[in-house]
Amino acid sequence: MENKIEFHIIAKMKSDFNEKFGIPRQSGLLKKLRSTIVFEPEFRCADALRGLEGFSHLWILWIFSENIREEQPNGKCNWSPTVRPPRLGGNKRLGVFATRSSFRPNPVAMSCVKIEEILLDTPQGPQIIVSGADLMDGTPIVDIKPYLPYADNIEGASSGFTGQIEFNNLCVQQTEQLNGLLKKSRFPKEKWSTLLEILSEDPRPAYQKDPNRVYGFKFAGHEIKFQVADNNLEIIDIL
């Protein structure tokens, strides 16, 4: 018997991230980050969203489209039972099913996001504007489901190895040079608070802490260059 299931892509995410670097490590971390769920032509039906307006949050089931591995010659899945979680510095291996690593037997992910607005009549059909998504622009979505507080919020749940990790926000330096870069680059003002939120969460890989290294990522049509020394982040350029 064939042990494969075919999914239909029902929508794609429209976001300000054109590459993986800089995307928040989990959904819900960046409250100000806005994205839009744009349905594929076959699924552009307002009736499919009937009743969704009564919910505040969604589960999005999506595909790690940038990390799909090819099958082995014998048709079997090409996978590894252990991975190196970035939050542990990339030095310790854990079982893939004990992590949210993108390198999995099936490249399926889930994210919990807040519904900001439901648009039923746009030129591209119904759309859902959400906040807190950790998806790259163009990410394929295979399903959405409402978040149910009485079932999905588990009181007293344990957090495994993630409970041992310290999360330290960075301080983004506000300088005259930065003000000049913002004016010169014409970075959109409505995206500035979101960019600050992204940078304060430290988008660097956990194992890269070189204070002399210049990091860069693309966001909202611009390339953001920055350096980090101690707990201070300085924006070097906005292109």
PDB file of C-alpha atoms in Angstrom:
ATOM      1  CA  MET A   1       0.000   0.000   0.000  1.00  0.00           C
ATOM      2  CA  GLU A   2       1.289   3.446  -0.870  1.00  0.00           C
ATOM      3  CA  ASN A   3       2.324   5.253   2.323  1.00  0.00           C
ATOM      4  CA  LYS A   4       2.062   8.783   0.963  1.00  0.00           C
ATOM      5  CA  ILE A   5      -0.619  11.440   1.235  1.00  0.00           C
ATOM      6  CA  GLU A   6      -1.001  14.291  -1.222  1.00  0.00           C
ATOM      7  CA  PHE A   7      -1.765  17.775   0.092  1.00  0.00           C
ATOM      8  CA  HIS A   8      -3.476  20.621  -1.716  1.00  0.00           C
ATOM      9  CA  ILE A   9      -1.965  24.078  -1.259  1.00  0.00           C
ATOM     10  CA  ILE A  10      -4.938  26.198  -0.201  1.00  0.00           C
ATOM     11  CA  ALA A  11      -3.137  29.530   0.228  1.00  0.00           C
ATOM     12  CA  LYS A  12       0.219  31.275   0.351  1.00  0.00           C
ATOM     13  CA  MET A  13       1.546  33.747   2.866  1.00  0.00           C
ATOM     14  CA  LYS A  14       2.294  37.301   1.821  1.00  0.00           C
ATOM     15  CA  SER A  15       4.891  38.759   4.186  1.00  0.00           C
ATOM     16  CA  ASP A  16       7.800  41.218   4.315  1.00  0.00           C
ATOM     17  CA  PHE A  17      10.381  38.421   4.614  1.00  0.00           C
ATOM     18  CA  ASN A  18      11.909  37.345   1.292  1.00  0.00           C
ATOM     19  CA  GLU A  19      14.453  35.027   2.919  1.00  0.00           C
ATOM     20  CA  LYS A  20      14.725  32.855   6.044  1.00  0.00           C
ATOM     21  CA  PHE A  21      17.240  35.030   7.927  1.00  0.00           C
ATOM     22  CA  GLY A  22      15.462  37.404  10.287  1.00  0.00           C
ATOM     23  CA  ILE A  23      12.193  35.478  10.493  1.00  0.00           C
ATOM     24  CA  PRO A  24      11.114  35.018  14.141  1.00  0.00           C
ATOM     25  CA  ARG A  25      11.985  31.597  15.545  1.00  0.00           C
ATOM     26  CA  GLN A  26       8.424  30.912  16.671  1.00  0.00           C
ATOM     27  CA  SER A  27       5.018  32.335  15.913  1.00  0.00           C
ATOM     28  CA  GLY A  28       3.526  34.878  18.284  1.00  0.00           C
ATOM     29  CA  LEU A  29       6.853  36.427  19.329  1.00  0.00           C
ATOM     30  CA  LEU A  30       6.453  39.575  17.220  1.00  0.00           C
ATOM     31  CA  LYS A  31       3.065  41.077  18.005  1.00  0.00           C
ATOM     32  CA  LYS A  32       3.376  43.929  15.489  1.00  0.00           C
ATOM     33  CA  LEU A  33       4.404  41.805  12.514  1.00  0.00           C
ATOM     34  CA  ARG A  34       1.606  41.726   9.930  1.00  0.00           C
ATOM     35  CA  SER A  35       1.161  39.156   7.156  1.00  0.00           C
ATOM     36  CA  THR A  36      -1.657  38.213   4.802  1.00  0.00           C
ATOM     37  CA  ILE A  37      -3.068  34.791   3.956  1.00  0.00           C
ATOM     38  CA  VAL A  38      -3.875  34.861   0.219  1.00  0.00           C
ATOM     39  CA  PHE A  39      -5.941  31.907  -0.967  1.00  0.00           C
ATOM     40  CA  GLU A  40      -5.232  30.015  -4.173  1.00  0.00           C
ATOM     41  CA  PRO A  41      -7.863  30.475  -6.949  1.00  0.00           C
ATOM     42  CA  GLU A  42      -9.551  27.121  -6.252  1.00  0.00           C
ATOM     43  CA  PHE A  43     -10.132  28.070  -2.598  1.00  0.00           C
ATOM     44  CA  ARG A  44     -11.205  31.702  -2.976  1.00  0.00           C
ATOM     45  CA  CYS A  45     -14.634  31.162  -1.488  1.00  0.00           C
ATOM     46  CA  ALA A  46     -16.033  33.485   1.178  1.00  0.00           C
ATOM     47  CA  ASP A  47     -18.319  30.717   2.437  1.00  0.00           C
ATOM     48  CA  ALA A  48     -15.229  28.763   3.547  1.00  0.00           C
ATOM     49  CA  LEU A  49     -14.539  31.501   6.127  1.00  0.00           C
ATOM     50  CA  ARG A  50     -18.096  31.750   7.447  1.00  0.00           C
ATOM     51  CA  GLY A  51     -17.987  31.883  11.253  1.00  0.00           C
ATOM     52  CA  LEU A  52     -14.245  32.586  11.448  1.00  0.00           C
ATOM     53  CA  GLU A  53     -14.949  36.180  12.523  1.00  0.00           C
ATOM     54  CA  GLY A  54     -15.906  34.872  15.955  1.00  0.00           C
ATOM     55  CA  PHE A  55     -12.374  33.623  16.669  1.00  0.00           C
ATOM     56  CA  SER A  56      -9.359  35.682  17.713  1.00  0.00           C
ATOM     57  CA  HIS A  57      -6.558  33.310  16.669  1.00  0.00           C
ATOM     58  CA  LEU A  58      -5.731  30.698  14.016  1.00  0.00           C
ATOM     59  CA  TRP A  59      -3.543  27.650  13.650  1.00  0.00           C
ATOM     60  CA  ILE A  60      -1.780  27.693  10.275  1.00  0.00           C
ATOM     61  CA  LEU A  61      -0.476  24.393   8.884  1.00  0.00           C
ATOM     62  CA  TRP A  62       2.207  25.054   6.303  1.00  0.00           C
ATOM     63  CA  ILE A  63       5.136  23.560   4.403  1.00  0.00           C
ATOM     64  CA  PHE A  64       8.840  24.170   5.020  1.00  0.00           C
ATOM     65  CA  SER A  65       9.169  24.758   1.277  1.00  0.00           C
ATOM     66  CA  GLU A  66      12.828  25.823   1.545  1.00  0.00           C
ATOM     67  CA  ASN A  67      13.851  22.607   3.338  1.00  0.00           C
ATOM     68  CA  ILE A  68      12.241  19.839   1.304  1.00  0.00           C
ATOM     69  CA  ARG A  69      14.634  16.894   0.973  1.00  0.00           C
ATOM     70  CA  GLU A  70      14.787  14.618  -2.040  1.00  0.00           C
ATOM     71  CA  GLU A  71      13.780  10.989  -1.647  1.00  0.00           C
ATOM     72  CA  GLN A  72      16.380   8.242  -1.570  1.00  0.00           C
ATOM     73  CA  PRO A  73      16.786   6.151  -4.768  1.00  0.00           C
ATOM     74  CA  ASN A  74      14.655   3.396  -3.207  1.00  0.00           C
ATOM     75  CA  GLY A  75      11.797   5.853  -2.695  1.00  0.00           C
ATOM     76  CA  LYS A  76      12.188   5.999   1.076  1.00  0.00           C
ATOM     77  CA  CYS A  77      12.217   9.219   3.101  1.00  0.00           C
ATOM     78  CA  ASN A  78      15.584  10.964   3.409  1.00  0.00           C
ATOM     79  CA  TRP A  79      15.639  12.028   7.045  1.00  0.00           C
ATOM     80  CA  SER A  80      17.770  12.160  10.198  1.00  0.00           C
ATOM     81  CA  PRO A  81      16.505  11.026  13.640  1.00  0.00           C
ATOM     82  CA  THR A  82      18.475  13.780  15.393  1.00  0.00           C
ATOM     83  CA  VAL A  83      18.961  17.504  14.758  1.00  0.00           C
ATOM     84  CA  ARG A  84      20.941  20.389  16.268  1.00  0.00           C
ATOM     85  CA  PRO A  85      18.513  22.978  17.704  1.00  0.00           C
ATOM     86  CA  PRO A  86      19.859  26.508  17.016  1.00  0.00           C
ATOM     87  CA  ARG A  87      18.751  27.680  20.460  1.00  0.00           C
ATOM     88  CA  LEU A  88      21.247  25.224  21.983  1.00  0.00           C
ATOM     89  CA  GLY A  89      24.073  26.774  19.960  1.00  0.00           C
ATOM     90  CA  GLY A  90      23.993  24.082  17.285  1.00  0.00           C
ATOM     91  CA  ASN A  91      26.296  21.916  19.413  1.00  0.00           C
ATOM     92  CA  LYS A  92      23.867  19.431  20.981  1.00  0.00           C
ATOM     93  CA  ARG A  93      21.805  16.809  19.178  1.00  0.00           C
ATOM     94  CA  LEU A  94      18.232  16.003  20.151  1.00  0.00           C
ATOM     95  CA  GLY A  95      15.579  13.784  18.634  1.00  0.00           C
ATOM     96  CA  VAL A  96      13.832  15.454  15.712  1.00  0.00           C
ATOM     97  CA  PHE A  97      10.434  14.766  17.305  1.00  0.00           C
ATOM     98  CA  ALA A  98      11.541  16.616  20.464  1.00  0.00           C
ATOM     99  CA  THR A  99      12.161  19.794  18.462  1.00  0.00           C
ATOM    100  CA  ARG A 100      10.463  22.107  15.987  1.00  0.00           C
ATOM    101  CA  SER A 101      13.324  21.821  13.524  1.00  0.00           C
ATOM    102  CA  SER A 102      12.471  22.422   9.880  1.00  0.00           C
ATOM    103  CA  PHE A 103      14.434  19.313   8.847  1.00  0.00           C
ATOM    104  CA  ARG A 104      11.799  16.631   9.424  1.00  0.00           C
ATOM    105  CA  PRO A 105      10.544  13.442   7.720  1.00  0.00           C
ATOM    106  CA  ASN A 106       7.639  15.552   6.435  1.00  0.00           C
ATOM    107  CA  PRO A 107       8.295  19.304   6.028  1.00  0.00           C
ATOM    108  CA  VAL A 108       5.090  20.290   7.864  1.00  0.00           C
ATOM    109  CA  ALA A 109       4.951  23.207  10.316  1.00  0.00           C
ATOM    110  CA  MET A 110       2.288  24.867  12.431  1.00  0.00           C
ATOM    111  CA  SER A 111       1.966  28.429  13.687  1.00  0.00           C
ATOM    112  CA  CYS A 112      -0.509  30.140  15.966  1.00  0.00           C
ATOM    113  CA  VAL A 113      -1.346  33.674  14.811  1.00  0.00           C
ATOM    114  CA  LYS A 114      -3.782  36.411  15.750  1.00  0.00           C
ATOM    115  CA  ILE A 115      -6.548  37.382  13.329  1.00  0.00           C
ATOM    116  CA  GLU A 116      -6.347  41.122  12.721  1.00  0.00           C
ATOM    117  CA  GLU A 117      -8.863  41.442   9.901  1.00  0.00           C
ATOM    118  CA  ILE A 118     -10.860  39.263   7.523  1.00  0.00           C
ATOM    119  CA  LEU A 119     -11.350  40.699   4.038  1.00  0.00           C
ATOM    120  CA  LEU A 120     -14.053  38.877   2.108  1.00  0.00           C
ATOM    121  CA  ASP A 121     -14.050  40.930  -1.085  1.00  0.00           C
ATOM    122  CA  THR A 122     -10.676  41.785  -2.615  1.00  0.00           C
ATOM    123  CA  PRO A 123      -9.431  41.450  -6.238  1.00  0.00           C
ATOM    124  CA  GLN A 124      -7.703  38.224  -5.082  1.00  0.00           C
ATOM    125  CA  GLY A 125     -10.725  36.899  -3.222  1.00  0.00           C
ATOM    126  CA  PRO A 126     -11.027  36.482   0.572  1.00  0.00           C
ATOM    127  CA  GLN A 127      -7.892  37.260   2.590  1.00  0.00           C
ATOM    128  CA  ILE A 128      -6.952  37.067   6.257  1.00  0.00           C
ATOM    129  CA  ILE A 129      -4.594  39.623   7.791  1.00  0.00           C
ATOM    130  CA  VAL A 130      -2.778  38.117  10.761  1.00  0.00           C
ATOM    131  CA  SER A 131      -0.102  39.151  13.258  1.00  0.00           C
ATOM    132  CA  GLY A 132       2.711  37.114  14.761  1.00  0.00           C
ATOM    133  CA  ALA A 133       3.323  34.788  11.793  1.00  0.00           C
ATOM    134  CA  ASP A 134       6.780  33.251  11.310  1.00  0.00           C
ATOM    135  CA  LEU A 135       6.401  32.477   7.586  1.00  0.00           C
ATOM    136  CA  MET A 136       8.462  33.636   4.643  1.00  0.00           C
ATOM    137  CA  ASP A 137       6.816  35.364   1.706  1.00  0.00           C
ATOM    138  CA  GLY A 138       5.253  32.795  -0.625  1.00  0.00           C
ATOM    139  CA  THR A 139       5.159  29.971   1.942  1.00  0.00           C
ATOM    140  CA  PRO A 140       2.549  27.356   0.937  1.00  0.00           C
ATOM    141  CA  ILE A 141      -0.277  26.807   3.430  1.00  0.00           C
ATOM    142  CA  VAL A 142      -2.152  23.498   3.494  1.00  0.00           C
ATOM    143  CA  ASP A 143      -4.799  24.223   6.138  1.00  0.00           C
ATOM    144  CA  ILE A 144      -6.035  26.728   8.715  1.00  0.00           C
ATOM    145  CA  LYS A 145      -7.982  25.902  11.873  1.00  0.00           C
ATOM    146  CA  PRO A 146      -9.408  28.118  14.633  1.00  0.00           C
ATOM    147  CA  TYR A 147      -7.551  28.275  17.946  1.00  0.00           C
ATOM    148  CA  LEU A 148      -9.727  26.869  20.741  1.00  0.00           C
ATOM    149  CA  PRO A 149      -8.788  28.293  24.179  1.00  0.00           C
ATOM    150  CA  TYR A 150     -10.594  25.553  26.126  1.00  0.00           C
ATOM    151  CA  ALA A 151      -8.625  22.815  24.337  1.00  0.00           C
ATOM    152  CA  ASP A 152      -5.413  24.380  23.031  1.00  0.00           C
ATOM    153  CA  ASN A 153      -4.339  26.202  26.209  1.00  0.00           C
ATOM    154  CA  ILE A 154      -2.984  23.451  28.467  1.00  0.00           C
ATOM    155  CA  GLU A 155      -2.463  24.629  32.045  1.00  0.00           C
ATOM    156  CA  GLY A 156       0.733  23.320  33.645  1.00  0.00           C
ATOM    157  CA  ALA A 157       2.254  22.046  30.387  1.00  0.00           C
ATOM    158  CA  SER A 158       6.025  21.468  30.552  1.00  0.00           C
ATOM    159  CA  SER A 159       8.429  23.064  28.060  1.00  0.00           C
ATOM    160  CA  GLY A 160      11.216  20.466  27.881  1.00  0.00           C
ATOM    161  CA  PHE A 161      14.700  21.734  27.050  1.00  0.00           C
ATOM    162  CA  THR A 162      13.317  25.132  25.988  1.00  0.00           C
ATOM    163  CA  GLY A 163      12.588  25.940  29.623  1.00  0.00           C
ATOM    164  CA  GLN A 164      16.348  26.051  30.268  1.00  0.00           C
ATOM    165  CA  ILE A 165      17.039  28.661  27.571  1.00  0.00           C
ATOM    166  CA  GLU A 166      17.508  32.295  28.534  1.00  0.00           C
ATOM    167  CA  PHE A 167      16.023  34.833  26.145  1.00  0.00           C
ATOM    168  CA  ASN A 168      17.741  38.231  26.270  1.00  0.00           C
ATOM    169  CA  ASN A 169      16.402  41.047  24.145  1.00  0.00           C
ATOM    170  CA  LEU A 170      18.915  43.315  22.437  1.00  0.00           C
ATOM    171  CA  CYS A 171      18.969  47.075  22.818  1.00  0.00           C
ATOM    172  CA  VAL A 172      18.747  48.740  19.389  1.00  0.00           C
ATOM    173  CA  GLN A 173      20.860  51.909  19.409  1.00  0.00           C
ATOM    174  CA  GLN A 174      18.966  55.044  18.364  1.00  0.00           C
ATOM    175  CA  THR A 175      21.576  57.359  16.826  1.00  0.00           C
ATOM    176  CA  GLU A 176      21.708  60.398  14.546  1.00  0.00           C
ATOM    177  CA  GLN A 177      23.357  58.175  11.952  1.00  0.00           C
ATOM    178  CA  LEU A 178      20.346  55.867  12.091  1.00  0.00           C
ATOM    179  CA  ASN A 179      17.965  58.791  11.544  1.00  0.00           C
ATOM    180  CA  GLY A 180      19.970  59.698   8.458  1.00  0.00           C
ATOM    181  CA  LEU A 181      19.827  56.130   7.147  1.00  0.00           C
ATOM    182  CA  LEU A 182      16.057  56.039   7.564  1.00  0.00           C
ATOM    183  CA  LYS A 183      15.601  59.236   5.559  1.00  0.00           C
ATOM    184  CA  LYS A 184      18.077  58.226   2.864  1.00  0.00           C
ATOM    185  CA  SER A 185      16.631  54.736   2.370  1.00  0.00           C
ATOM    186  CA  ARG A 186      12.994  55.852   2.573  1.00  0.00           C
ATOM    187  CA  PHE A 187      12.258  52.922   4.823  1.00  0.00           C
ATOM    188  CA  PRO A 188       8.454  52.822   5.366  1.00  0.00           C
ATOM    189  CA  LYS A 189       7.550  54.505   8.664  1.00  0.00           C
ATOM    190  CA  GLU A 190       4.696  52.074   9.314  1.00  0.00           C
ATOM    191  CA  LYS A 191       7.211  49.172   9.314  1.00  0.00           C
ATOM    192  CA  TRP A 192       9.756  50.785  11.664  1.00  0.00           C
ATOM    193  CA  SER A 193       8.283  49.581  14.966  1.00  0.00           C
ATOM    194  CA  THR A 194       8.070  46.040  13.546  1.00  0.00           C
ATOM    195  CA  LEU A 195      11.719  46.162  12.456  1.00  0.00           C
ATOM    196  CA  LEU A 196      12.743  47.264  15.953  1.00  0.00           C
ATOM    197  CA  GLU A 197      10.817  44.325  17.360  1.00  0.00           C
ATOM    198  CA  ILE A 198      12.589  41.910  14.986  1.00  0.00           C
ATOM    199  CA  LEU A 199      16.035  43.257  15.836  1.00  0.00           C
ATOM    200  CA  SER A 200      15.445  43.279  19.587  1.00  0.00           C
ATOM    201  CA  GLU A 201      14.646  39.535  19.395  1.00  0.00           C
ATOM    202  CA  ASP A 202      18.209  38.955  18.053  1.00  0.00           C
ATOM    203  CA  PRO A 203      17.813  37.450  14.556  1.00  0.00           C
ATOM    204  CA  ARG A 204      21.393  36.083  14.561  1.00  0.00           C
ATOM    205  CA  PRO A 205      21.955  32.303  14.642  1.00  0.00           C
ATOM    206  CA  ALA A 206      22.560  31.283  18.261  1.00  0.00           C
ATOM    207  CA  TYR A 207      26.092  30.080  17.490  1.00  0.00           C
ATOM    208  CA  GLN A 208      27.226  33.339  15.837  1.00  0.00           C
ATOM    209  CA  LYS A 209      28.307  35.972  18.371  1.00  0.00           C
ATOM    210  CA  ASP A 210      31.217  37.727  16.614  1.00  0.00           C
ATOM    211  CA  PRO A 211      31.032  41.454  17.574  1.00  0.00           C
ATOM    212  CA  ASN A 212      32.981  42.397  14.422  1.00  0.00           C
ATOM    213  CA  ARG A 213      30.704  40.592  12.011  1.00  0.00           C
ATOM    214  CA  VAL A 214      28.177  42.548   9.969  1.00  0.00           C
ATOM    215  CA  TYR A 215      24.893  40.672   9.609  1.00  0.00           C
ATOM    216  CA  GLY A 216      22.207  41.399   7.065  1.00  0.00           C
ATOM    217  CA  PHE A 217      18.683  40.357   6.129  1.00  0.00           C
ATOM    218  CA  LYS A 218      15.929  41.540   3.836  1.00  0.00           C
ATOM    219  CA  PHE A 219      12.746  43.031   5.241  1.00  0.00           C
ATOM    220  CA  ALA A 220      10.018  45.205   3.682  1.00  0.00           C
ATOM    221  CA  GLY A 221      11.941  45.622   0.434  1.00  0.00           C
ATOM    222  CA  HIS A 222      15.162  46.739   2.158  1.00  0.00           C
ATOM    223  CA  GLU A 223      18.364  45.051   3.293  1.00  0.00           C
ATOM    224  CA  ILE A 224      19.151  45.730   6.937  1.00  0.00           C
ATOM    225  CA  LYS A 225      22.834  45.613   7.956  1.00  0.00           C
ATOM    226  CA  PHE A 226      23.731  45.489  11.654  1.00  0.00           C
ATOM    227  CA  GLN A 227      26.346  44.590  14.252  1.00  0.00           C
ATOM    228  CA  VAL A 228      25.965  43.380  17.843  1.00  0.00           C
ATOM    229  CA  ALA A 229      28.386  44.027  20.693  1.00  0.00           C
ATOM    230  CA  ASP A 230      27.495  42.738  24.156  1.00  0.00           C
ATOM    231  CA  ASN A 231      23.748  43.370  24.332  1.00  0.00           C
ATOM    232  CA  ASN A 232      23.681  46.381  22.002  1.00  0.00           C
ATOM    233  CA  LEU A 233      22.657  46.266  18.353  1.00  0.00           C
ATOM    234  CA  GLU A 234      23.685  48.994  15.915  1.00  0.00           C
ATOM    235  CA  ILE A 235      22.156  49.347  12.461  1.00  0.00           C
ATOM    236  CA  ILE A 236      25.050  49.944  10.041  1.00  0.00           C
ATOM    237  CA  ASP A 237      23.126  50.483   6.826  1.00  0.00           C
ATOM    238  CA  ILE A 238      19.674  50.250   5.239  1.00  0.00           C
ATOM    239  CA  LEU A 239      19.804  49.481   1.513  1.00  0.00           C
TER     240      LEU A 239
END
